[in-house]
Short mmCIF file of C-alpha atoms and ligand atoms in Angstrom, two decimals:
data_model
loop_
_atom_site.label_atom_id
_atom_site.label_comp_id
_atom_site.label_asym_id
_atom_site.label_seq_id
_atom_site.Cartn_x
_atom_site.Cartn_y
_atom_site.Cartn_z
CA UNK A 1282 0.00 0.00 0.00
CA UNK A 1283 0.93 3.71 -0.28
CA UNK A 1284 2.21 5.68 2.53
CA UNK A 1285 0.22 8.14 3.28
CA UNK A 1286 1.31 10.96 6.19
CA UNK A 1287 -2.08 11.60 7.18
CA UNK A 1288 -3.03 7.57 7.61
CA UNK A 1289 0.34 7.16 9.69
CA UNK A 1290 -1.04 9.85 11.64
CA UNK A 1291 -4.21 9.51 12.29
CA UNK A 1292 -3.37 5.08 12.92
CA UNK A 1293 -0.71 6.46 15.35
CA UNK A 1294 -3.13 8.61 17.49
CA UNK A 1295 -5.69 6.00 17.36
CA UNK A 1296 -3.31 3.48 18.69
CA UNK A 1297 -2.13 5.87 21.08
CA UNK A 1298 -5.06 7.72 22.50
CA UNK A 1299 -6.03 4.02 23.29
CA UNK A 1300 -3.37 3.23 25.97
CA UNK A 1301 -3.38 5.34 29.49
CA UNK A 1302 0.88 5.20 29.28
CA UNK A 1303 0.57 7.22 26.21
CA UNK A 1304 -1.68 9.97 26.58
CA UNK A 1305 1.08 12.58 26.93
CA UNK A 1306 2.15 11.32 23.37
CA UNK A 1307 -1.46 11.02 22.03
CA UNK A 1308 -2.33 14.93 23.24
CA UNK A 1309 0.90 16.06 21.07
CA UNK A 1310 -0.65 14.79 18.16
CA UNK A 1311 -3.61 15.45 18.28
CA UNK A 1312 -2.02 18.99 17.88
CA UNK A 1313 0.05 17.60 14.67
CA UNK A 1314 -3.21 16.35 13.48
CA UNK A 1315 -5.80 19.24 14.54
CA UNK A 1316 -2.51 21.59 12.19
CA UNK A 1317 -2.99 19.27 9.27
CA UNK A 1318 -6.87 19.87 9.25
CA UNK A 1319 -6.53 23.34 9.29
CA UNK A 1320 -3.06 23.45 7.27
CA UNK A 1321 -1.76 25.64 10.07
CA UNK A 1322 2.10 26.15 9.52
CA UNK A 1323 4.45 27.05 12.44
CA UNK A 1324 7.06 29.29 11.61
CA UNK A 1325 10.39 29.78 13.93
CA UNK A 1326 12.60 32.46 14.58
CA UNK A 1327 15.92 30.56 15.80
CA UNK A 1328 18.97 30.94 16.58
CA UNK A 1329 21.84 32.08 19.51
CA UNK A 1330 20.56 34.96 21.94
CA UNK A 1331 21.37 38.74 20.34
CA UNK A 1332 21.30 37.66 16.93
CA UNK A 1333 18.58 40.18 16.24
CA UNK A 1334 15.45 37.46 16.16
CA UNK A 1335 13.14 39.79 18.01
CA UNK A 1336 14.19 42.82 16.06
CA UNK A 1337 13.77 40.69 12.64
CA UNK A 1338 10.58 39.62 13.84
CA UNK A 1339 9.54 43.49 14.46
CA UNK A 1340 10.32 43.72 10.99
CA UNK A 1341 8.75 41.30 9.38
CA UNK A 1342 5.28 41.77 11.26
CA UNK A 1343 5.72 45.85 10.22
CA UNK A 1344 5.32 46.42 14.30
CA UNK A 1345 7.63 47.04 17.40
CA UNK A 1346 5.31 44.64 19.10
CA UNK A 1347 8.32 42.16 20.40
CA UNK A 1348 10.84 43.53 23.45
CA UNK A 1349 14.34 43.35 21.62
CA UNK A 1350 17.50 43.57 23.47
CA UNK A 1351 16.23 42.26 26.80
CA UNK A 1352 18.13 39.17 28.23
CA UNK A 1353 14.62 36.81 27.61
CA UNK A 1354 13.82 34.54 30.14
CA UNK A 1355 14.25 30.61 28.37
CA UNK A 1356 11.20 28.63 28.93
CA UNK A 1357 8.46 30.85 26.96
CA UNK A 1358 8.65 31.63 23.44
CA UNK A 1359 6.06 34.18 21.67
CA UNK A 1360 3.63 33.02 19.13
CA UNK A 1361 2.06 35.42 16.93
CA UNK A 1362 -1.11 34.57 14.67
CA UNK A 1363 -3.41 37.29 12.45
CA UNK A 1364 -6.01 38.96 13.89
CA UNK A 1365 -6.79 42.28 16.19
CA UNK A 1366 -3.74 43.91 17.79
CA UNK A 1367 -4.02 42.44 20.99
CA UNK A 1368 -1.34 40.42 23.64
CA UNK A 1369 -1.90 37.49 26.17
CA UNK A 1370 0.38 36.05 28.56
CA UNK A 1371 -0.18 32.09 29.34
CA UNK A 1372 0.93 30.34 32.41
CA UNK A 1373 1.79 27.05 32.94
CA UNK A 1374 -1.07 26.35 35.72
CA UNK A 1375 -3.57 27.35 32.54
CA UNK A 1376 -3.97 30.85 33.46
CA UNK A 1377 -4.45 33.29 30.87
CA UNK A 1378 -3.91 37.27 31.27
CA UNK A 1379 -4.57 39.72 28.59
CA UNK A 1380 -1.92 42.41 28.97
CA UNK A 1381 -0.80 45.94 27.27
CA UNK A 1382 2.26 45.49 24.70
CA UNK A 1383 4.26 47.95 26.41
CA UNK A 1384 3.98 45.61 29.85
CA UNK A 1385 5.30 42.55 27.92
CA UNK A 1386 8.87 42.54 29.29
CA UNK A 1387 7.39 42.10 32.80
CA UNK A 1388 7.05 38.48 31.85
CA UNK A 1389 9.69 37.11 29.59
CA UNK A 1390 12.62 39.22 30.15
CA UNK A 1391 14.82 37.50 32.92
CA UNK A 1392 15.65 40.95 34.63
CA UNK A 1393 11.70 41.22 35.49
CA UNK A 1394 11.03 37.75 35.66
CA UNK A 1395 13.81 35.84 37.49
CA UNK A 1396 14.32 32.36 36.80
CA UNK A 1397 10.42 32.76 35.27
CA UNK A 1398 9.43 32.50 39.06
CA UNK A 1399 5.87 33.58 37.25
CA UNK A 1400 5.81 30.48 35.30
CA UNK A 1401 5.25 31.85 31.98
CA UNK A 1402 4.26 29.20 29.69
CA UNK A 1403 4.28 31.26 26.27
CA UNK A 1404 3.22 34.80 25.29
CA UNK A 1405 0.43 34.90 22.43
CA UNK A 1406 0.36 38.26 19.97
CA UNK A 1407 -2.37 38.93 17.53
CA UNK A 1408 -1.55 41.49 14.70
CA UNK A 1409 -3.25 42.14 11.47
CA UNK A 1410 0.01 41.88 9.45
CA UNK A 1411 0.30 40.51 5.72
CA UNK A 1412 2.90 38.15 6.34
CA UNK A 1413 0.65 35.90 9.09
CA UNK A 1414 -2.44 35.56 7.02
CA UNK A 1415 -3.06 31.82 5.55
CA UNK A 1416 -2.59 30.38 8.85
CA UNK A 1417 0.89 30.77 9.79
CA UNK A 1418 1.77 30.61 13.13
CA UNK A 1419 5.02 32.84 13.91
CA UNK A 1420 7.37 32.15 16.52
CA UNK A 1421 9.94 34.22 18.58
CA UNK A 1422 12.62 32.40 20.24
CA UNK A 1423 14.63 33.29 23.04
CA UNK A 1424 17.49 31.55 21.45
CA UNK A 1425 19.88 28.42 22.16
CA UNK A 1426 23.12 28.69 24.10
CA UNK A 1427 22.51 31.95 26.06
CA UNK A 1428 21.85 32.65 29.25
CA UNK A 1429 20.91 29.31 31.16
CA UNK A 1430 23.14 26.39 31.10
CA UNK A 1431 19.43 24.53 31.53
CA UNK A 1432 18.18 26.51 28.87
CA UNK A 1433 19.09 24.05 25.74
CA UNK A 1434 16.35 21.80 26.57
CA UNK A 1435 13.92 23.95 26.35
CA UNK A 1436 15.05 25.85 23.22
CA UNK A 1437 14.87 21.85 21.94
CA UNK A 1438 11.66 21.52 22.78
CA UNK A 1439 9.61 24.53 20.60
CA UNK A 1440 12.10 23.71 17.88
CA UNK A 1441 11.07 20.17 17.95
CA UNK A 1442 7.11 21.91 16.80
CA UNK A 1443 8.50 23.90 14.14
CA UNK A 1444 7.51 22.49 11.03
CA UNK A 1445 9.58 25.73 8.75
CA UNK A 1446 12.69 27.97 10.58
CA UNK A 1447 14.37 30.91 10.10
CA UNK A 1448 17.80 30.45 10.96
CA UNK A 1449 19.35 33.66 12.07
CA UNK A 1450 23.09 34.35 12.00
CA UNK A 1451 24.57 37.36 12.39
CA UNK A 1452 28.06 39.06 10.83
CA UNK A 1453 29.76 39.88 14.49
CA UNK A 1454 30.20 36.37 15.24
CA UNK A 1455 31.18 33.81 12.96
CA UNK A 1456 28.99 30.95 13.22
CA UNK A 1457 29.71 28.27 16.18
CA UNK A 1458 29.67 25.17 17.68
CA UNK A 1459 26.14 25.70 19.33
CA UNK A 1460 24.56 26.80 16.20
CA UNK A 1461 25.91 23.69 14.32
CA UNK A 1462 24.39 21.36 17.09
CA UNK A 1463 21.48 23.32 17.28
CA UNK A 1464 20.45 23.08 13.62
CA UNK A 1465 21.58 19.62 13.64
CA UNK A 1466 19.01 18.82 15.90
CA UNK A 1467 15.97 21.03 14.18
CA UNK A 1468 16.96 19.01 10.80
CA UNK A 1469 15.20 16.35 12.58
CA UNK A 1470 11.96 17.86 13.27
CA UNK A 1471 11.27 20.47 10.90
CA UNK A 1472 10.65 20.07 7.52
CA UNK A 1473 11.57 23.91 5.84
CA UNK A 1474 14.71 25.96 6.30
CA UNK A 1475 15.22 29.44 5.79
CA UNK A 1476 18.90 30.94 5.88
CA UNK A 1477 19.17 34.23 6.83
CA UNK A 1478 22.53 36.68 7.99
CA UNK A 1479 21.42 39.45 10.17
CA UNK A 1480 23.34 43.29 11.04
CA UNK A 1481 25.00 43.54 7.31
CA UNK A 1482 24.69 47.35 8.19
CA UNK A 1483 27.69 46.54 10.19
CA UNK A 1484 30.14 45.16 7.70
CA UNK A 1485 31.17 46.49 4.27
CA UNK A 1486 29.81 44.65 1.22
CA UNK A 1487 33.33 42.64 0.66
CA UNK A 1488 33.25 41.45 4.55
CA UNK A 1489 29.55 40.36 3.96
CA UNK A 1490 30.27 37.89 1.04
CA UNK A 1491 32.87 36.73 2.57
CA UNK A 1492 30.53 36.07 5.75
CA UNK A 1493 28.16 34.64 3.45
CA UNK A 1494 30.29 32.72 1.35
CA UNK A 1495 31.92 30.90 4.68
CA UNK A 1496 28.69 30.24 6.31
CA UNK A 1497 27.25 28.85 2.76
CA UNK A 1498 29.89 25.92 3.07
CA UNK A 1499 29.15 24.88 6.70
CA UNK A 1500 25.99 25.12 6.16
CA UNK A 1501 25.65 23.01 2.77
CA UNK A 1502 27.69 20.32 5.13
CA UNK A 1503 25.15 20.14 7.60
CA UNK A 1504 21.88 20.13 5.16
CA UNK A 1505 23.56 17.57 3.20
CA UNK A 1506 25.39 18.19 -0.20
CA UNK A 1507 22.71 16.20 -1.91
CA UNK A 1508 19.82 18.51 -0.82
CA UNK A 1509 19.17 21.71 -2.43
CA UNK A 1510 21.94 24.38 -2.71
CA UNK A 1511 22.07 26.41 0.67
CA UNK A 1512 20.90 30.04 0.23
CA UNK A 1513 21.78 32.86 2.45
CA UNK A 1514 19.55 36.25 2.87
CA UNK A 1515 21.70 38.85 3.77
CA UNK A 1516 19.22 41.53 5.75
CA UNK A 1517 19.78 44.33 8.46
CA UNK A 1518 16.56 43.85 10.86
CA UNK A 1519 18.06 47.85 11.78
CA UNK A 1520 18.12 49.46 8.03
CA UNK A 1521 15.33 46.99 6.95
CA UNK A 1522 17.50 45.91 4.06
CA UNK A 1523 17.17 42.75 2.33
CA UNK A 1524 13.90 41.65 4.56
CA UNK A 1525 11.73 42.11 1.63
CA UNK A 1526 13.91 39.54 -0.75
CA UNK A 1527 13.88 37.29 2.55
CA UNK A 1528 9.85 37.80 2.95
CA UNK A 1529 8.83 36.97 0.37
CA UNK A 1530 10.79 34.66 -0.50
CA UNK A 1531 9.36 32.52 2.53
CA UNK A 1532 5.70 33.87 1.94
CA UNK A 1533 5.66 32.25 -1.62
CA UNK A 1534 7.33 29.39 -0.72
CA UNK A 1535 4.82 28.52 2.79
CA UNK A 1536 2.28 29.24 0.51
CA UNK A 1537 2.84 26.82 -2.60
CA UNK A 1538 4.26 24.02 -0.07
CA UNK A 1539 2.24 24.60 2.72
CA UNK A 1540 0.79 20.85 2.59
CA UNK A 1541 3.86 19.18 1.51
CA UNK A 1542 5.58 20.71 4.10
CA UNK A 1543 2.95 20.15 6.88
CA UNK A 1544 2.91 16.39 5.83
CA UNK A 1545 6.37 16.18 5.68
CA UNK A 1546 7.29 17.60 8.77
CA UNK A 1547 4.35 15.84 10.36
CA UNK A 1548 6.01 12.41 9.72
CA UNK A 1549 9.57 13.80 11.39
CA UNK A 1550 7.51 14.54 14.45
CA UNK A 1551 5.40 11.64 14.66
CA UNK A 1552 9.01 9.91 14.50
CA UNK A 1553 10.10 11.42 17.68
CA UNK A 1554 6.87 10.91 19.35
CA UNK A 1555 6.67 6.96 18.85
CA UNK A 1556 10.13 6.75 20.35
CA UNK A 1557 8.51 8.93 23.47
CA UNK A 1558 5.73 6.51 23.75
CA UNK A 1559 8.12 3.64 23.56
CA UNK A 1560 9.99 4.86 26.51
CA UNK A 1561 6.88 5.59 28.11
CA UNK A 1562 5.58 1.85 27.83
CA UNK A 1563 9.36 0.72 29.09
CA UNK A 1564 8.92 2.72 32.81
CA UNK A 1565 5.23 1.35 32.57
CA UNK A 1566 6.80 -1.88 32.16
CA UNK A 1567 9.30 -1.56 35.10
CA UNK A 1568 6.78 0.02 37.31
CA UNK A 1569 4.51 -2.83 36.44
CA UNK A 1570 7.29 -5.49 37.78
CA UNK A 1571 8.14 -3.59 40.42
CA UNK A 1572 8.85 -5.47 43.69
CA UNK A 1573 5.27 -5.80 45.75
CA UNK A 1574 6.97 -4.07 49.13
CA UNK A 1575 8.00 -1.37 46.96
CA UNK A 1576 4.72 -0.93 45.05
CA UNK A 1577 3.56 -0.72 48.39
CA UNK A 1578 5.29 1.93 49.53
CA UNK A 1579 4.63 3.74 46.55
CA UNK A 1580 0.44 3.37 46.64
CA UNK A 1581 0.70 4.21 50.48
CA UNK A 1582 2.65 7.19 49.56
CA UNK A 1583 -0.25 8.45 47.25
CA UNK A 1584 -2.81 7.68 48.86
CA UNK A 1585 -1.45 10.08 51.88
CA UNK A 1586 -1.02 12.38 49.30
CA UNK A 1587 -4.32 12.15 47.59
CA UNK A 1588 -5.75 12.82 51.50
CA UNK A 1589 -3.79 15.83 51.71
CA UNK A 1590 -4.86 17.38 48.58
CA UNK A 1591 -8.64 16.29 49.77
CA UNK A 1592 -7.90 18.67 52.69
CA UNK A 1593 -6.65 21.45 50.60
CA UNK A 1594 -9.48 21.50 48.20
CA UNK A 1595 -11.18 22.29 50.83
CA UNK A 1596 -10.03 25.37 51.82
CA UNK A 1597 -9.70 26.57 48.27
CA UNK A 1598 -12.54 29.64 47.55
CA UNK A 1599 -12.04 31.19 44.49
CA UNK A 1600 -9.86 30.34 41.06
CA UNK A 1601 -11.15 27.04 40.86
CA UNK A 1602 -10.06 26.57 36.95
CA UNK A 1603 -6.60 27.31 38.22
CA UNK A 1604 -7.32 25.42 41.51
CA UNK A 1605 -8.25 22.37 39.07
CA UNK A 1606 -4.80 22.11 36.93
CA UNK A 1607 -2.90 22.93 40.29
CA UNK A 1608 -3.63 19.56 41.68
CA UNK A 1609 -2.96 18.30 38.39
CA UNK A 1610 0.20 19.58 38.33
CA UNK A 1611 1.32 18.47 41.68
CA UNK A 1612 -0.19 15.04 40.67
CA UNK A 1613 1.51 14.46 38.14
CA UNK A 1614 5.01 15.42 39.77
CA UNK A 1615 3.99 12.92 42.53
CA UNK A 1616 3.36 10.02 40.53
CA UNK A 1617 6.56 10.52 38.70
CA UNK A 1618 8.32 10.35 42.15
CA UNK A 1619 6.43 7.72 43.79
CA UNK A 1620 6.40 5.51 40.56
CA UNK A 1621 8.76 6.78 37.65
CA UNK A 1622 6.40 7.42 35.03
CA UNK A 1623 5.12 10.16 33.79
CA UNK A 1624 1.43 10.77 33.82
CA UNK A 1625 -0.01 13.39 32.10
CA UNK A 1626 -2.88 15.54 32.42
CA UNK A 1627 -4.38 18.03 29.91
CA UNK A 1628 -4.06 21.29 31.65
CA UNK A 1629 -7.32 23.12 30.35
CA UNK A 1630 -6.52 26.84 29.63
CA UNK A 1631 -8.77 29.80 31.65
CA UNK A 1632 -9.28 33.19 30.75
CA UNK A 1633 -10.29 35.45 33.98
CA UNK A 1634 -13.54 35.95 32.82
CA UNK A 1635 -14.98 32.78 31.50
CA UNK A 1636 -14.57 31.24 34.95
CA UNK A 1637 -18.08 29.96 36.47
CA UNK A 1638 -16.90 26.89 38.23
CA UNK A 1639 -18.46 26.51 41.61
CA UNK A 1640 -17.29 25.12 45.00
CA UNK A 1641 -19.39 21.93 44.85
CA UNK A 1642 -18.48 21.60 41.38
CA UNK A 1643 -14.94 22.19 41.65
CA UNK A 1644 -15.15 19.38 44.97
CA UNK A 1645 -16.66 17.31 42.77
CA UNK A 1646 -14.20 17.38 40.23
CA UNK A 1647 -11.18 16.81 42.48
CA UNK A 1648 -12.96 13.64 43.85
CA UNK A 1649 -13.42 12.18 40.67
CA UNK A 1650 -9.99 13.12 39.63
CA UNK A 1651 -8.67 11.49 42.77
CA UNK A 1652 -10.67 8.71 42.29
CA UNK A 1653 -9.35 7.78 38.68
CA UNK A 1654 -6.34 8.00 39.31
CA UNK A 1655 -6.08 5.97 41.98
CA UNK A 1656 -7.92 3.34 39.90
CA UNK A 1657 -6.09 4.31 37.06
CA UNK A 1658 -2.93 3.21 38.65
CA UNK A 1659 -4.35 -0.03 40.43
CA UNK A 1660 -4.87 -1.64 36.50
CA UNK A 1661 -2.18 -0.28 34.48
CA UNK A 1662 0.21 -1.35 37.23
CA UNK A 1663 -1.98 -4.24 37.84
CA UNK A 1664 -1.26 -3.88 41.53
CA UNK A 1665 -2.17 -7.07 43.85
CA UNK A 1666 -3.90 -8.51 40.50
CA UNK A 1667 -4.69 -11.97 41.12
CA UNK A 1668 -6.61 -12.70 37.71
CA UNK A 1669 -3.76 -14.55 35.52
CA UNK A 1670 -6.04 -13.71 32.54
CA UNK A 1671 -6.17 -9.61 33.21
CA UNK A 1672 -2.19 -9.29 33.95
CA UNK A 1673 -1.40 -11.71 30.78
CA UNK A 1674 -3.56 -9.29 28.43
CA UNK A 1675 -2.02 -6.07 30.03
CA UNK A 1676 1.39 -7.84 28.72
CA UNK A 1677 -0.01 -9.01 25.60
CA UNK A 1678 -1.23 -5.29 24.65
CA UNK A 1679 1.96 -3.47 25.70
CA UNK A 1680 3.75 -5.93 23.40
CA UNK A 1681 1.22 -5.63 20.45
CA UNK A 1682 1.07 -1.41 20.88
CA UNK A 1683 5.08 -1.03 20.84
CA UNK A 1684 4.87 -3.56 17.55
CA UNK A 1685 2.57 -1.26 15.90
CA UNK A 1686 4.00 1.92 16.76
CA UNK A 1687 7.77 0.23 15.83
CA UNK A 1688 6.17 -0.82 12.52
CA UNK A 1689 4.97 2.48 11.40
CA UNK A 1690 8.22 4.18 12.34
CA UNK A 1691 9.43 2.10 9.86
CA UNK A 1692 7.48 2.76 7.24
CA UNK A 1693 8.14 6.63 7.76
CA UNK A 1694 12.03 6.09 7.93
CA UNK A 1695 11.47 4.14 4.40
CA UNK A 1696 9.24 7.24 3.36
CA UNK A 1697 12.01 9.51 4.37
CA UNK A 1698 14.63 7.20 2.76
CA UNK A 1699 12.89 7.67 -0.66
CA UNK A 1700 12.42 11.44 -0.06
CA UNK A 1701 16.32 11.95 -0.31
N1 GDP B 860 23.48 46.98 13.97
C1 GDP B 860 22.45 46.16 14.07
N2 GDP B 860 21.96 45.82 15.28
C2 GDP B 860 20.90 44.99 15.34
C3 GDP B 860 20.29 44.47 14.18
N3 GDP B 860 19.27 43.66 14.56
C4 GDP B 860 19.25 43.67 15.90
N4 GDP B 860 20.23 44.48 16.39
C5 GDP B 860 20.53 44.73 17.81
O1 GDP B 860 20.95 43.52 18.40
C6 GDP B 860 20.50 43.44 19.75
C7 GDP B 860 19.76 42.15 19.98
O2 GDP B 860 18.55 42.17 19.25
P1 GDP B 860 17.31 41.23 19.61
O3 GDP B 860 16.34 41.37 18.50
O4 GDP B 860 16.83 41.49 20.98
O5 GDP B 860 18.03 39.80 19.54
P2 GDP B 860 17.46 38.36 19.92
O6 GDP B 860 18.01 38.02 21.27
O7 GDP B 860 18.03 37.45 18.88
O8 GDP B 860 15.99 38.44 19.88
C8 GDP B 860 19.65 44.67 19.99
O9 GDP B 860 20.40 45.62 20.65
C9 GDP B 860 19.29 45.13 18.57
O10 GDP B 860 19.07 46.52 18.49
C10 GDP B 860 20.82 44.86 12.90
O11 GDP B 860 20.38 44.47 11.83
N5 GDP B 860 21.91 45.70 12.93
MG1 MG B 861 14.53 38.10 21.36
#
């Protein structure tokens, strides 16, 4: 049979959104397939701290909406869609606060917002510029390599959603080992690559080709000599020169490609996420043969917790969205202590006004979330399961979803293969 990226997709998330080890891995595609429906393409701004992303950006969007030459704080990025000029900060805990532009650098620049002790999650713009209508979603960066050893992983991680990048270099510093790595790594998730060489105003037109012509060769090394020739966009996100060339050059090209490059980039992610929910079913595995004493330990452990956060539901009065994903949170973290696997909950985002949630509602919620879990965790982990016939189908299904995930990986890496 064909391949077809949207099949391997949508088989994936139906195998996936099947098994209680994997719903971490099914949620994150349901976002890959929920962009394919709506051919939404995510754009990236990348590249090393000062390069000038923020200012490009600026550029680009024909707005000084983005803070530029602030140290950013590392684990939020700013996304930027078309629509009414207006800015939102969102917080890991699911809380959503509409603020002024000129207030942004409250919550993502690291002087303001030390070691994001606001927990930031992601800033989202709306602007009615040219460049963001057919669905693109646009994404500042705070950049790899800057400011936080820590900070790496987390620059990995909105790289790994980017399905097109801008990679930004700039002419006072020649490009380095961090870069290299860096792109290395976002050759493996995203599908499009833009080139571009930021501050020319600073150099003279000789020292510019030269930059250009330097970068050109590493660069062709690391995208492979038998992929298409490298190209470089020299621009000045200061003077505004050579944006336009670099605009719409990527306009015409998301535009014409935009499903090829959605579908194509879809598969690279769906890549990384069966290897995620293969690792997932191996701590499943080894929680499932833990030693009884130390399972337990463990279940005593959460149950005292699951008491405690009874009692502290209780005193909660207000906020009860936030309340809600709070307790998630802290679940979560808990399980992964007491039993080494991560289990994830969707954390349902809440602007301040749309909350109606009531005491007795938000009690009842908490008991029933309590109450699954701890259920939850008694079958997958089949804890003190006597029925031979229940623990030898758990097996039998962990075995027959880690086939079927391996088996379309395969077919992608031969899709891939061809693709070359
Ligand atoms: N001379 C010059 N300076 C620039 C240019 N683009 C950005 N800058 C400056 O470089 C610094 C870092 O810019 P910013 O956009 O915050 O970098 P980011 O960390 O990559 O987002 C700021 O002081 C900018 O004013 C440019 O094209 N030419
Ligand atoms: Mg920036």
């Amino acid at each position: 049979m064909e391949f077809n990226e949207v099949q391997a997709v949508n088989r994936a998330y139906e195998l996936l959104s099947e098994e209680e080890a994997c719903k971490g891995q099914a949620h994150h595609l349901r976002i890959i397939k929920d962009k394919l429906e709506k051919e939404t393409l995510t754009l990236s701004i990348i590249g090393q701290f000062k390069r000038g992303k923020s200012t490009l950006a600026n550029y680009i969007l024909g707005d000084e909406i983005l803070p530029v030459g602030i140290v950013p704080i590392t684990s939020a990025v700013t996304r930027v869609y078309y629509g009414d000029k207006s800015a939102e900060v969102h917080f890991f805990n699911g809380d959503v606060k509409p603020i002024e532009f000129e207030n942004l650098s409250e919550y993502i620049s690291e002087q303001q917002n030390n070691n994001n002790k606001l927990g930031v999650s992601s800033v989202v713009i709306k602007t009615p510029s040219k460049f963001l209508k057919n669905g693109i979603e646009f994404v500042d960066t705070p950049g790899v390599g800057s400011f936080h050893k820590n900070n790496t992983e987390v620059a990995y991680q909105y790289m790994k959603e980017s399905d097109g990048v801008i990679f930004l270099l700039s002419v006072d510093s020649p490009i380095n080992e961090i870069e290299i790595e860096f792109l290395k790594a976002t050759k493996e998730y995203a599908s499009k690559f833009y080139f571009a060489v930021n501050k020319s105003d600073l150099v003279s037109e000789v020292e510019l080709a030269q930059y250009i012509g330097y970068c050109q060769g590493v660069l062709q090394q690391i995208m492979g000599y038998d992929s298409q020739p490298v190209k470089i966009f020299p621009v000045s996100a200061k003077t505004g020169e050579g944006i336009k060339e670099l605009t719409t050059s990527v306009s015409k090209d998301l535009k014409k490609n935009a499903r090829a490059i959605l579908e194509h980039s879809s598969i690279l992610k769906l890549r990384d996420i069966i290897d995620e929910a293969n690792d997932q079913l191996r701590f499943y595995w080894k929680a499932m043969n833990m030693e009884y004493k130390d399972l337990d330990v463990a279940f005593s452990s959460i149950d005292e917790y699951i008491d405690e956060i009874k009692n502290e539901a209780n005193k909660q009065d207000s906020n009860f969205e936030i309340g809600f994903n709070e307790i998630k949170i802290a679940l979560s973290e808990k399980v992964q202590e007491f039993f080494g696997i991560k289990y994830v909950y969707e954390i349902e985002e809440s602007s301040p006004f749309k909350r109606t949630m009531t005491k007795s509602e938000f009690q009842e919620k908490v008991n029933n979330l309590l109450e699954d879990l701890r259920n939850t965790l008694d079958s997958i982990l089949l804890y003190r399961e006597e029925n031979a016939y229940i623990v030898v189908r758990r097996i039998a299904n962990i075995n027959l979803l880690s086939n079927r995930l391996r088996e379309i990986k395969r077919q992608i890496n031969e899709q891939l293969e061809k693709g070359k």
